[in-house]
Amino acid sequence: MIKWMAAAGMLLLVQCAGAQEDKVVADRPSETQTPQLTAPKYVQIEAGIRKEASGGDYTIFHPRTAVKYGLSKKVELRAEIDADSEKAFSKSEYKYGLLPVHLGFKAALLEGNGALPQTTFMGMAGMPTWASHDNKAPHVAPQLRLLMENKWGEQWELDYNVGAEWDGNATAPQWIATIEPQLTLNNKWQLFVEAYGKWQKGHGPEHVVDAGMGYFISKNLKLDVIAGKGLSHEAPEYFISTGLAFRFKM
């Protein structure tokens, strides 16, 4: 992992000379997605590893990757590619496979102004057959969200999302709401806390709280770490994740 991060940093230094003034803004590592878009003509890659544990069993998502391209100031194209390893000690089972690949976009709707939040629509679709055999689904799996953000000065911001997601199997959507205050300490460090909930007909609610931090190696390379705890039976007992986000201009 360390070697891979170092290689990504070297790639960034070679390809990103003359990068734009604003820092890279990533969706990872939290559940809350930012309304900010990848800058035009930039490619942004976000990758990491995440472990979730419940009842003595665990799932590791590796890699957990998003590739994004700034098509214009108003539109971002994106693909999400995740694989997971599941270890069920209770059943002495282990499996690894690619989850359905998701393709989609973000489209800017409103610019923030005072109490009016910056607002972006995100639409994704999970490709049911673009997955390992055990993870294929009978239907396309849409994800629809409104992404919003309010800022106070140069240090504080509040991101929040509402939306609905389908898993490609059940016809009932899973509704989701998130909220994430962020504090920028200086030009290197960011801190955040988050709470989110998910609800689906016929299932118990999933409530989670987490906290994490980000560290900027440069304006175009950011490292992150996050840890969280489930507050309901349907949520994982805990999770931890770490990764990076970097960008370069095409």
Coordinates of N, CA and C in Angstrom, one line a residue:
M1 N 0.8 -1.2 0.0 CA 0.0 0.0 0.0 C 0.9 1.3 0.0
I2 N 1.9 1.3 0.8 CA 2.8 2.4 0.9 C 3.5 2.7 -0.4
K3 N 4.0 1.6 -1.0 CA 4.7 1.7 -2.3 C 3.8 2.2 -3.3
W4 N 2.5 1.8 -3.3 CA 1.5 2.2 -4.3 C 1.2 3.7 -4.1
M5 N 1.1 4.2 -2.9 CA 0.9 5.6 -2.6 C 2.1 6.4 -3.1
A6 N 3.3 5.9 -2.8 CA 4.5 6.7 -3.3 C 4.5 6.8 -4.8
A7 N 4.2 5.7 -5.5 CA 4.1 5.7 -6.9 C 3.1 6.7 -7.5
A8 N 2.0 6.7 -6.8 CA 0.9 7.7 -7.2 C 1.4 9.1 -7.0
G9 N 2.1 9.4 -5.9 CA 2.7 10.7 -5.7 C 3.7 11.1 -6.8
M10 N 4.6 10.2 -7.2 CA 5.5 10.5 -8.2 C 4.9 10.7 -9.5
L11 N 3.8 9.9 -9.8 CA 3.1 10.2 -11.1 C 2.5 11.6 -11.1
L12 N 2.0 12.0 -9.9 CA 1.3 13.3 -9.8 C 2.3 14.4 -10.0
L13 N 3.5 14.3 -9.4 CA 4.5 15.3 -9.6 C 5.0 15.5 -11.0
V14 N 5.0 14.3 -11.7 CA 5.4 14.4 -13.2 C 4.4 15.0 -14.0
Q15 N 3.1 14.7 -13.8 CA 2.0 15.0 -14.7 C 1.3 16.3 -14.3
C16 N 1.4 16.7 -13.1 CA 0.5 17.8 -12.6 C 1.2 19.1 -12.4
A17 N 2.3 19.3 -13.1 CA 2.9 20.7 -13.0 C 2.0 21.7 -13.6
G18 N 1.9 22.8 -12.9 CA 0.9 23.8 -13.4 C -0.5 23.5 -13.1
A19 N -0.8 22.7 -12.0 CA -2.1 22.4 -11.6 C -2.8 23.6 -11.1
Q20 N -4.2 23.6 -11.0 CA -5.0 24.7 -10.6 C -4.8 25.0 -9.2
E21 N -5.2 26.2 -8.7 CA -4.9 26.7 -7.4 C -5.7 25.9 -6.3
D22 N -7.0 25.6 -6.6 CA -7.8 24.9 -5.6 C -7.3 23.5 -5.4
K23 N -7.5 23.0 -4.1 CA -7.0 21.7 -3.7 C -8.0 20.7 -4.3
V24 N -7.5 19.4 -4.4 CA -8.3 18.3 -4.7 C -9.4 18.1 -3.7
V25 N -10.7 17.9 -4.1 CA -11.8 17.7 -3.3 C -12.3 16.3 -3.6
A26 N -12.3 15.4 -2.6 CA -12.7 14.0 -2.8 C -14.0 13.6 -2.1
D27 N -14.7 12.7 -2.7 CA -15.9 12.1 -2.1 C -15.5 11.2 -1.0
R28 N -14.5 10.4 -1.1 CA -14.0 9.5 -0.1 C -13.4 10.3 1.1
P29 N -13.3 9.8 2.3 CA -13.6 8.4 2.7 C -15.0 8.2 3.3
S30 N -15.8 9.3 3.4 CA -17.1 9.2 4.1 C -18.2 8.8 3.2
E31 N -19.4 8.5 3.8 CA -20.6 8.2 3.0 C -21.1 9.5 2.3
T32 N -20.9 10.6 2.9 CA -21.4 11.9 2.3 C -20.6 12.2 1.1
Q33 N -21.3 12.5 0.0 CA -20.6 12.9 -1.2 C -20.6 14.4 -1.4
T34 N -19.5 15.0 -1.9 CA -19.4 16.4 -2.0 C -20.1 16.9 -3.2
P35 N -20.8 18.1 -3.2 CA -21.4 18.7 -4.4 C -20.4 19.3 -5.3
Q36 N -19.1 19.4 -4.9 CA -18.1 20.0 -5.8 C -17.7 19.0 -6.9
L37 N -17.4 19.5 -8.1 CA -17.1 18.6 -9.2 C -15.6 18.6 -9.5
T38 N -15.2 17.6 -10.2 CA -13.8 17.6 -10.7 C -13.6 18.7 -11.7
A39 N -12.5 19.4 -11.6 CA -12.3 20.5 -12.5 C -12.2 20.1 -14.0
P40 N -12.7 20.9 -14.9 CA -12.7 20.6 -16.3 C -11.3 20.1 -16.8
K41 N -11.3 19.0 -17.6 CA -10.2 18.4 -18.2 C -9.2 17.8 -17.2
Y42 N -9.7 17.6 -16.0 CA -8.9 16.9 -15.0 C -9.4 15.5 -14.8
V43 N -8.5 14.5 -14.6 CA -8.9 13.2 -14.2 C -8.6 13.1 -12.7
Q44 N -9.5 12.6 -11.9 CA -9.3 12.4 -10.5 C -9.5 10.9 -10.1
I45 N -8.6 10.3 -9.4 CA -8.7 8.9 -9.0 C -8.7 8.9 -7.5
E46 N -9.7 8.2 -6.9 CA -9.8 8.0 -5.5 C -9.8 6.5 -5.2
A47 N -8.9 6.1 -4.3 CA -8.8 4.7 -4.1 C -8.4 4.4 -2.6
G48 N -8.9 3.3 -2.1 CA -8.6 2.9 -0.7 C -9.0 1.5 -0.4
I49 N -8.9 1.2 0.9 CA -9.3 -0.1 1.4 C -10.2 0.2 2.7
R50 N -11.2 -0.7 2.9 CA -12.1 -0.5 4.0 C -12.5 -1.8 4.6
K51 N -12.5 -1.9 5.9 CA -12.9 -3.1 6.6 C -14.1 -2.8 7.4
E52 N -15.1 -3.7 7.3 CA -16.3 -3.7 8.1 C -16.4 -5.0 8.9
A53 N -16.8 -4.9 10.1 CA -17.0 -6.1 11.0 C -18.3 -6.1 11.7
S54 N -18.9 -7.3 11.7 CA -20.2 -7.5 12.4 C -20.2 -9.0 12.9
G55 N -20.6 -9.2 14.2 CA -20.8 -10.5 14.7 C -19.6 -11.4 14.6
G56 N -18.4 -11.0 14.6 CA -17.2 -11.8 14.4 C -16.8 -12.1 13.0
D57 N -17.7 -11.7 12.0 CA -17.4 -11.8 10.6 C -16.9 -10.5 10.1
Y58 N -16.3 -10.4 8.9 CA -15.8 -9.1 8.4 C -15.9 -9.2 6.9
T59 N -15.9 -8.0 6.3 CA -15.8 -7.7 4.9 C -14.7 -6.7 4.6
I60 N -13.8 -7.0 3.7 CA -12.8 -6.0 3.3 C -13.1 -5.6 1.9
F61 N -13.2 -4.3 1.6 CA -13.4 -3.8 0.3 C -12.0 -3.4 -0.2
H62 N -11.5 -4.0 -1.3 CA -10.2 -3.7 -1.8 C -10.2 -4.2 -3.3
P63 N -9.9 -3.4 -4.2 CA -9.8 -2.0 -4.0 C -11.2 -1.4 -4.0
R64 N -11.2 -0.2 -3.5 CA -12.5 0.7 -3.5 C -12.1 1.9 -4.3
T65 N -12.5 2.0 -5.5 CA -11.9 3.0 -6.5 C -13.0 3.7 -7.2
A66 N -12.7 5.1 -7.3 CA -13.6 5.9 -8.2 C -12.7 6.7 -9.2
V67 N -13.1 6.7 -10.4 CA -12.4 7.4 -11.5 C -13.3 8.5 -12.0
K68 N -12.9 9.8 -12.0 CA -13.8 10.9 -12.3 C -13.1 11.8 -13.4
Y69 N -13.9 12.3 -14.2 CA -13.4 13.2 -15.3 C -14.3 14.5 -15.3
G70 N -13.6 15.7 -15.3 CA -14.3 16.9 -15.4 C -14.7 17.3 -16.8
L71 N -15.9 17.0 -17.2 CA -16.3 17.2 -18.6 C -16.5 18.7 -18.9
S72 N -17.0 19.5 -17.9 CA -17.2 20.9 -17.9 C -17.3 21.4 -16.5
K73 N -17.5 22.7 -16.4 CA -17.7 23.3 -15.0 C -19.0 22.8 -14.4
K74 N -19.9 22.3 -15.2 CA -21.2 21.8 -14.7 C -21.4 20.3 -14.6
V75 N -20.5 19.6 -15.3 CA -20.7 18.1 -15.4 C -19.5 17.3 -15.1
E76 N -19.6 16.3 -14.3 CA -18.5 15.4 -14.0 C -19.0 14.0 -14.4
L77 N -18.1 13.2 -15.1 CA -18.4 11.8 -15.4 C -17.6 11.0 -14.4
R78 N -18.2 9.8 -14.1 CA -17.6 9.0 -13.0 C -17.9 7.5 -13.1
A79 N -16.9 6.7 -12.6 CA -17.1 5.3 -12.6 C -16.6 4.8 -11.2
E80 N -17.3 3.9 -10.6 CA -16.9 3.3 -9.3 C -16.7 1.8 -9.5
I81 N -15.5 1.3 -9.1 CA -15.1 -0.1 -9.2 C -14.7 -0.6 -7.8
D82 N -15.5 -1.5 -7.3 CA -15.2 -2.0 -6.0 C -15.2 -3.6 -6.0
A83 N -14.3 -4.1 -5.2 CA -14.3 -5.6 -5.0 C -14.3 -5.8 -3.5
D84 N -14.7 -7.0 -3.1 CA -14.7 -7.3 -1.6 C -14.3 -8.7 -1.3
S85 N -13.7 -8.8 -0.1 CA -13.4 -10.1 0.4 C -14.3 -10.3 1.7
E86 N -15.1 -11.4 1.7 CA -16.0 -11.7 2.9 C -15.5 -12.9 3.6
K87 N -15.3 -12.7 4.9 CA -14.9 -13.9 5.7 C -15.9 -14.1 6.8
A88 N -16.6 -15.2 6.7 CA -17.6 -15.6 7.7 C -17.1 -16.7 8.6
F89 N -16.6 -16.3 9.8 CA -16.0 -17.3 10.7 C -17.1 -18.2 11.2
S90 N -18.4 -17.7 11.3 CA -19.5 -18.5 11.8 C -19.8 -19.7 10.9
K91 N -19.5 -19.5 9.6 CA -19.8 -20.6 8.6 C -18.5 -21.1 7.9
S92 N -17.3 -20.7 8.4 CA -16.0 -21.1 7.8 C -16.0 -20.9 6.3
E93 N -16.6 -19.7 5.9 CA -16.6 -19.4 4.4 C -15.8 -18.2 4.1
Y94 N -15.2 -18.2 2.9 CA -14.5 -17.0 2.4 C -14.7 -16.9 1.0
K95 N -15.0 -15.6 0.5 CA -15.1 -15.4 -0.9 C -14.6 -14.0 -1.3
Y96 N -14.2 -13.9 -2.5 CA -13.7 -12.6 -3.1 C -14.3 -12.4 -4.4
G97 N -14.7 -11.2 -4.7 CA -15.2 -10.9 -6.1 C -15.4 -9.5 -6.4
L98 N -15.6 -9.2 -7.6 CA -15.9 -7.8 -8.1 C -17.4 -7.5 -7.9
L99 N -17.7 -6.4 -7.3 CA -19.1 -5.9 -7.2 C -19.5 -5.2 -8.5
P100 N -20.8 -5.1 -8.8 CA -21.2 -4.4 -10.0 C -20.6 -3.1 -10.2
V101 N -20.0 -2.8 -11.4 CA -19.4 -1.5 -11.7 C -20.5 -0.5 -11.8
H102 N -20.3 0.7 -11.2 CA -21.3 1.8 -11.3 C -20.7 2.9 -12.3
L103 N -21.6 3.3 -13.1 CA -21.3 4.4 -14.1 C -22.3 5.6 -13.8
G104 N -21.8 6.8 -14.0 CA -22.8 7.9 -13.8 C -22.1 9.3 -13.9
F105 N -22.8 10.2 -13.3 CA -22.3 11.6 -13.5 C -22.8 12.5 -12.3
K106 N -22.2 13.6 -12.1 CA -22.7 14.7 -11.3 C -23.0 15.9 -12.2
A107 N -24.1 16.6 -11.8 CA -24.5 17.8 -12.6 C -24.7 18.9 -11.6
A108 N -24.0 20.0 -11.7 CA -24.2 21.2 -10.8 C -25.6 21.8 -11.0
L109 N -26.3 22.1 -10.0 CA -27.7 22.7 -10.1 C -27.7 24.1 -9.6
L110 N -27.2 24.4 -8.4 CA -27.2 25.7 -7.7 C -25.8 26.0 -7.1
E111 N -25.5 27.3 -7.3 CA -24.3 27.8 -6.6 C -24.7 28.3 -5.2
G112 N -23.8 28.0 -4.2 CA -24.1 28.4 -2.9 C -24.1 29.9 -2.7
N113 N -25.0 30.4 -1.9 CA -25.1 31.8 -1.6 C -25.7 32.0 -0.2
G114 N -24.9 32.3 0.8 CA -25.5 32.5 2.1 C -26.1 31.2 2.6
A115 N -27.4 31.2 3.0 CA -28.1 30.1 3.5 C -28.5 29.1 2.4
L116 N -28.4 29.6 1.2 CA -28.7 28.7 0.0 C -27.5 27.8 -0.2
P117 N -27.7 26.5 -0.1 CA -26.6 25.6 -0.3 C -26.1 25.4 -1.8
Q118 N -24.9 25.2 -2.0 CA -24.4 24.7 -3.2 C -25.0 23.3 -3.4
T119 N -25.7 23.0 -4.6 CA -26.4 21.8 -4.8 C -26.1 21.1 -6.1
T120 N -25.9 19.8 -6.0 CA -25.5 19.0 -7.2 C -26.3 17.8 -7.2
F121 N -26.7 17.3 -8.4 CA -27.4 16.1 -8.5 C -26.4 15.0 -9.0
M122 N -26.4 13.8 -8.3 CA -25.6 12.7 -8.7 C -26.5 11.5 -9.1
G123 N -26.2 11.0 -10.3 CA -26.9 9.8 -10.7 C -25.9 8.7 -11.1
M124 N -26.1 7.5 -10.6 CA -25.3 6.4 -10.9 C -26.1 5.2 -11.2
A125 N -25.5 4.2 -12.0 CA -26.2 3.0 -12.3 C -25.3 1.8 -12.2
G126 N -25.6 0.9 -11.4 CA -24.8 -0.4 -11.3 C -25.1 -1.3 -12.4
M127 N -24.1 -1.7 -13.1 CA -24.2 -2.6 -14.3 C -24.3 -4.0 -13.8
P128 N -25.5 -4.7 -13.9 CA -25.8 -6.0 -13.2 C -24.8 -7.1 -13.6
T129 N -24.3 -7.1 -14.9 CA -23.5 -8.2 -15.3 C -22.0 -7.9 -15.3
W130 N -21.7 -6.6 -15.0 CA -20.3 -6.2 -14.9 C -19.8 -6.5 -13.5
A131 N -19.7 -7.8 -13.1 CA -19.4 -8.2 -11.8 C -19.0 -9.7 -11.8
S132 N -18.4 -10.1 -10.7 CA -18.1 -11.5 -10.5 C -19.3 -12.3 -10.5
H133 N -19.2 -13.6 -10.8 CA -20.4 -14.5 -11.0 C -21.3 -14.4 -9.8
D134 N -20.8 -14.5 -8.6 CA -21.6 -14.5 -7.3 C -22.2 -13.2 -7.0
N135 N -21.7 -12.1 -7.6 CA -22.2 -10.7 -7.3 C -23.1 -10.1 -8.4
K136 N -23.4 -10.9 -9.5 CA -24.2 -10.4 -10.5 C -25.6 -10.2 -10.0
A137 N -26.3 -9.2 -10.6 CA -27.7 -8.9 -10.1 C -28.6 -9.0 -11.3
P138 N -29.9 -9.2 -11.1 CA -30.9 -9.4 -12.2 C -31.3 -8.0 -12.8
H139 N -31.0 -6.9 -12.1 CA -31.5 -5.6 -12.6 C -30.4 -4.6 -12.5
V140 N -30.5 -3.5 -13.3 CA -29.7 -2.3 -13.1 C -30.0 -1.7 -11.7
A141 N -28.9 -1.2 -11.0 CA -29.0 -0.7 -9.7 C -28.8 0.8 -9.7
P142 N -29.9 1.6 -9.8 CA -29.7 3.1 -9.8 C -29.3 3.6 -8.4
Q143 N -28.6 4.8 -8.4 CA -28.4 5.5 -7.2 C -28.6 7.0 -7.5
L144 N -29.5 7.6 -6.8 CA -29.9 9.0 -7.0 C -29.7 9.8 -5.7
R145 N -29.0 11.0 -5.8 CA -28.8 11.8 -4.6 C -28.7 13.3 -5.0
L146 N -29.2 14.0 -4.0 CA -28.9 15.5 -4.0 C -27.8 15.7 -3.0
L147 N -26.8 16.4 -3.5 CA -25.6 16.7 -2.6 C -25.6 18.2 -2.4
M148 N -25.5 18.6 -1.1 CA -25.6 20.0 -0.7 C -24.4 20.4 0.3
E149 N -24.1 21.7 0.2 CA -23.0 22.2 1.1 C -23.2 23.6 1.4
N150 N -23.0 24.0 2.7 CA -23.0 25.3 3.2 C -21.6 25.6 3.7
K151 N -21.1 26.8 3.5 CA -19.8 27.2 4.0 C -19.9 28.4 5.0
W152 N -19.1 28.4 6.0 CA -19.0 29.6 6.9 C -17.5 30.0 7.0
G153 N -17.2 31.1 6.4 CA -15.8 31.5 6.4 C -14.9 30.6 5.6
E154 N -13.6 30.5 5.9 CA -12.6 29.7 5.2 C -12.4 28.4 5.9
Q155 N -12.9 28.2 7.1 CA -12.6 27.0 7.8 C -13.7 25.9 8.0
W156 N -15.0 26.4 8.0 CA -16.1 25.5 8.3 C -17.0 25.3 7.1
E157 N -17.4 24.0 7.0 CA -18.4 23.7 6.0 C -19.3 22.6 6.4
L158 N -20.5 22.5 5.9 CA -21.4 21.5 6.3 C -21.9 20.8 5.0
D159 N -21.6 19.6 4.8 CA -22.1 18.8 3.6 C -23.2 17.9 4.1
Y160 N -24.2 17.7 3.2 CA -25.3 16.8 3.5 C -25.9 16.3 2.3
N161 N -26.4 15.0 2.3 CA -27.0 14.4 1.2 C -28.4 13.8 1.5
V162 N -29.2 13.7 0.5 CA -30.5 12.9 0.6 C -30.6 12.1 -0.7
G163 N -31.2 10.9 -0.6 CA -31.3 10.2 -1.9 C -31.9 8.8 -1.7
A164 N -31.9 8.0 -2.8 CA -32.4 6.7 -2.8 C -31.5 5.8 -3.6
E165 N -31.3 4.5 -3.2 CA -30.4 3.6 -3.9 C -31.1 2.3 -4.0
W166 N -30.9 1.6 -5.1 CA -31.4 0.2 -5.4 C -30.2 -0.7 -5.5
D167 N -30.3 -2.0 -5.1 CA -29.2 -2.9 -5.1 C -29.2 -3.9 -6.3
G168 N -30.2 -3.7 -7.2 CA -30.3 -4.6 -8.3 C -31.0 -5.9 -8.1
N169 N -31.4 -6.1 -6.8 CA -32.2 -7.3 -6.4 C -33.6 -7.0 -6.0
A170 N -33.7 -6.3 -4.9 CA -35.0 -5.9 -4.3 C -35.5 -4.7 -5.1
T171 N -36.9 -4.7 -5.2 CA -37.5 -3.6 -5.9 C -37.7 -2.3 -5.1
A172 N -37.7 -2.5 -3.8 CA -37.8 -1.3 -2.8 C -36.5 -0.6 -2.7
P173 N -36.5 0.7 -2.8 CA -35.3 1.5 -2.7 C -34.8 1.5 -1.2
Q174 N -33.5 1.8 -1.0 CA -33.0 2.1 0.3 C -32.8 3.6 0.3
W175 N -33.5 4.3 1.2 CA -33.4 5.7 1.4 C -32.2 6.1 2.3
I176 N -31.6 7.2 2.0 CA -30.3 7.6 2.7 C -30.3 9.1 3.0
A177 N -29.8 9.4 4.2 CA -29.6 10.8 4.5 C -28.3 10.9 5.3
T178 N -27.5 11.9 5.0 CA -26.2 12.0 5.6 C -26.0 13.5 6.0
I179 N -25.1 13.7 7.0 CA -24.7 15.0 7.4 C -23.2 15.0 7.9
E180 N -22.4 16.0 7.5 CA -21.0 15.9 7.8 C -20.4 17.3 7.9
P181 N -20.2 17.8 9.2 CA -19.5 19.0 9.4 C -18.0 18.8 9.2
Q182 N -17.3 19.8 8.6 CA -15.9 19.7 8.3 C -15.2 20.9 8.8
L183 N -14.0 20.8 9.3 CA -13.1 21.9 9.8 C -11.8 21.8 9.1
T184 N -11.4 22.9 8.4 CA -10.1 23.0 7.8 C -9.2 23.7 8.8
L185 N -8.2 22.9 9.4 CA -7.3 23.5 10.4 C -6.3 24.4 9.8
N186 N -5.7 24.0 8.7 CA -4.7 24.8 8.0 C -4.6 24.3 6.6
N187 N -3.5 24.7 5.9 CA -3.4 24.3 4.5 C -3.1 22.8 4.3
K188 N -2.9 22.0 5.4 CA -2.5 20.6 5.3 C -3.6 19.7 5.9
W189 N -4.3 20.1 7.0 CA -5.1 19.2 7.7 C -6.6 19.6 7.6
Q190 N -7.5 18.5 7.5 CA -8.9 18.7 7.6 C -9.4 17.6 8.6
L191 N -10.4 18.0 9.4 CA -11.1 17.1 10.3 C -12.6 17.1 10.0
F192 N -13.2 15.9 10.2 CA -14.7 15.9 10.0 C -15.3 14.8 10.9
V193 N -16.6 15.0 11.2 CA -17.4 14.0 11.8 C -18.6 13.8 10.9
E194 N -19.3 12.6 11.1 CA -20.4 12.3 10.2 C -21.4 11.4 10.9
A195 N -22.7 11.6 10.5 CA -23.7 10.7 10.9 C -24.6 10.4 9.6
Y196 N -25.0 9.2 9.5 CA -25.9 8.9 8.3 C -26.8 7.7 8.7
G197 N -27.9 7.7 8.0 CA -28.9 6.6 8.2 C -29.4 6.1 6.9
K198 N -29.7 4.8 6.8 CA -30.3 4.2 5.7 C -31.6 3.4 6.1
W199 N -32.6 3.5 5.3 CA -33.9 2.8 5.6 C -34.4 2.1 4.3
Q200 N -34.9 0.9 4.5 CA -35.5 0.2 3.4 C -36.7 -0.6 4.0
K201 N -37.8 -0.7 3.2 CA -39.0 -1.4 3.6 C -38.6 -2.9 3.8
G202 N -39.1 -3.3 5.0 CA -38.9 -4.7 5.3 C -37.6 -5.0 6.0
H203 N -36.8 -3.9 6.3 CA -35.5 -4.1 6.9 C -35.4 -3.1 8.1
G204 N -34.6 -3.4 9.1 CA -34.3 -2.4 10.1 C -33.5 -1.3 9.6
P205 N -33.5 -0.1 10.3 CA -32.7 1.0 9.9 C -31.2 0.8 10.2
E206 N -30.4 1.4 9.4 CA -28.9 1.4 9.6 C -28.4 2.8 9.9
H207 N -27.9 2.9 11.2 CA -27.5 4.2 11.7 C -26.0 4.1 12.0
V208 N -25.2 5.1 11.6 CA -23.8 5.0 11.7 C -23.2 6.4 12.1
V209 N -22.2 6.5 13.0 CA -21.5 7.7 13.2 C -20.0 7.4 12.9
D210 N -19.3 8.4 12.5 CA -17.9 8.2 12.2 C -17.1 9.5 12.3
A211 N -15.8 9.5 12.2 CA -14.9 10.6 12.3 C -13.6 10.3 11.5
G212 N -13.0 11.3 11.0 CA -11.8 11.1 10.2 C -11.0 12.4 10.0
M213 N -10.0 12.2 9.2 CA -9.1 13.4 8.8 C -8.5 13.2 7.5
G214 N -8.2 14.3 6.9 CA -7.5 14.3 5.6 C -6.2 15.1 5.7
Y215 N -5.2 14.7 4.9 CA -3.9 15.4 4.9 C -3.4 15.6 3.5
F216 N -3.1 16.9 3.1 CA -2.8 17.2 1.8 C -1.2 17.1 1.6
I217 N -0.8 16.2 0.8 CA 0.6 16.1 0.5 C 1.0 17.3 -0.5
S218 N 0.0 17.6 -1.3 CA 0.1 18.7 -2.2 C -1.3 19.1 -2.6
K219 N -1.5 20.1 -3.5 CA -2.8 20.5 -3.9 C -3.5 19.4 -4.7
N220 N -2.8 18.5 -5.2 CA -3.3 17.5 -6.1 C -3.3 16.1 -5.5
L221 N -2.8 15.9 -4.2 CA -2.7 14.6 -3.6 C -3.1 14.7 -2.1
K222 N -4.1 13.9 -1.8 CA -4.7 13.9 -0.4 C -4.7 12.5 0.1
L223 N -4.3 12.3 1.4 CA -4.4 11.1 2.1 C -5.6 11.2 3.1
D224 N -6.2 10.1 3.5 CA -7.3 10.1 4.4 C -7.4 8.9 5.3
V225 N -8.1 9.0 6.4 CA -8.4 7.9 7.3 C -9.7 8.2 8.0
I226 N -10.5 7.1 8.3 CA -11.8 7.3 8.9 C -12.0 6.0 9.7
A227 N -12.8 6.2 10.8 CA -13.3 5.1 11.6 C -14.7 5.4 12.1
G228 N -15.5 4.3 12.1 CA -16.9 4.6 12.5 C -17.5 3.4 13.2
K229 N -18.7 3.7 13.8 CA -19.4 2.7 14.7 C -20.8 2.6 14.3
G230 N -21.4 1.5 14.2 CA -22.8 1.3 14.0 C -23.6 1.5 15.3
L231 N -24.8 2.1 15.1 CA -25.7 2.4 16.2 C -26.9 1.6 16.2
S232 N -27.1 0.8 15.2 CA -28.3 -0.1 15.1 C -27.9 -1.5 14.7
H233 N -28.8 -2.4 14.8 CA -28.6 -3.8 14.5 C -28.1 -4.1 13.1
E234 N -28.7 -3.3 12.1 CA -28.4 -3.5 10.7 C -27.1 -3.0 10.3
A235 N -26.5 -2.1 11.1 CA -25.3 -1.4 10.7 C -24.1 -2.3 11.1
P236 N -22.9 -2.1 10.5 CA -21.7 -2.9 11.0 C -21.4 -2.4 12.4
E237 N -20.7 -3.4 13.1 CA -20.3 -3.0 14.5 C -19.3 -1.9 14.4
Y238 N -18.4 -1.9 13.5 CA -17.4 -0.9 13.3 C -16.8 -1.0 11.9
F239 N -16.2 0.1 11.4 CA -15.5 0.0 10.2 C -14.3 1.0 10.3
I240 N -13.2 0.7 9.5 CA -12.1 1.5 9.4 C -11.7 1.6 7.9
S241 N -11.1 2.7 7.4 CA -10.8 2.9 6.0 C -9.6 3.9 5.9
T242 N -8.8 3.7 4.9 CA -7.8 4.6 4.6 C -7.6 4.6 3.1
G243 N -7.1 5.7 2.5 CA -6.9 5.8 1.1 C -6.3 7.1 0.6
L244 N -6.5 7.4 -0.6 CA -6.0 8.6 -1.2 C -6.8 9.1 -2.3
A245 N -6.6 10.4 -2.7 CA -7.2 11.0 -3.9 C -6.2 11.8 -4.6
F246 N -6.0 11.6 -5.9 CA -5.1 12.5 -6.7 C -5.7 12.8 -8.0
R247 N -5.2 13.9 -8.6 CA -5.7 14.3 -9.9 C -4.6 14.8 -10.8
F248 N -4.8 14.8 -12.1 CA -3.9 15.3 -13.1 C -4.7 15.8 -14.3
K249 N -4.1 16.7 -15.0 CA -4.8 17.3 -16.1 C -4.4 16.6 -17.4
M250 N -5.5 16.3 -18.2 CA -5.3 15.6 -19.5 C -4.7 16.6 -20.5

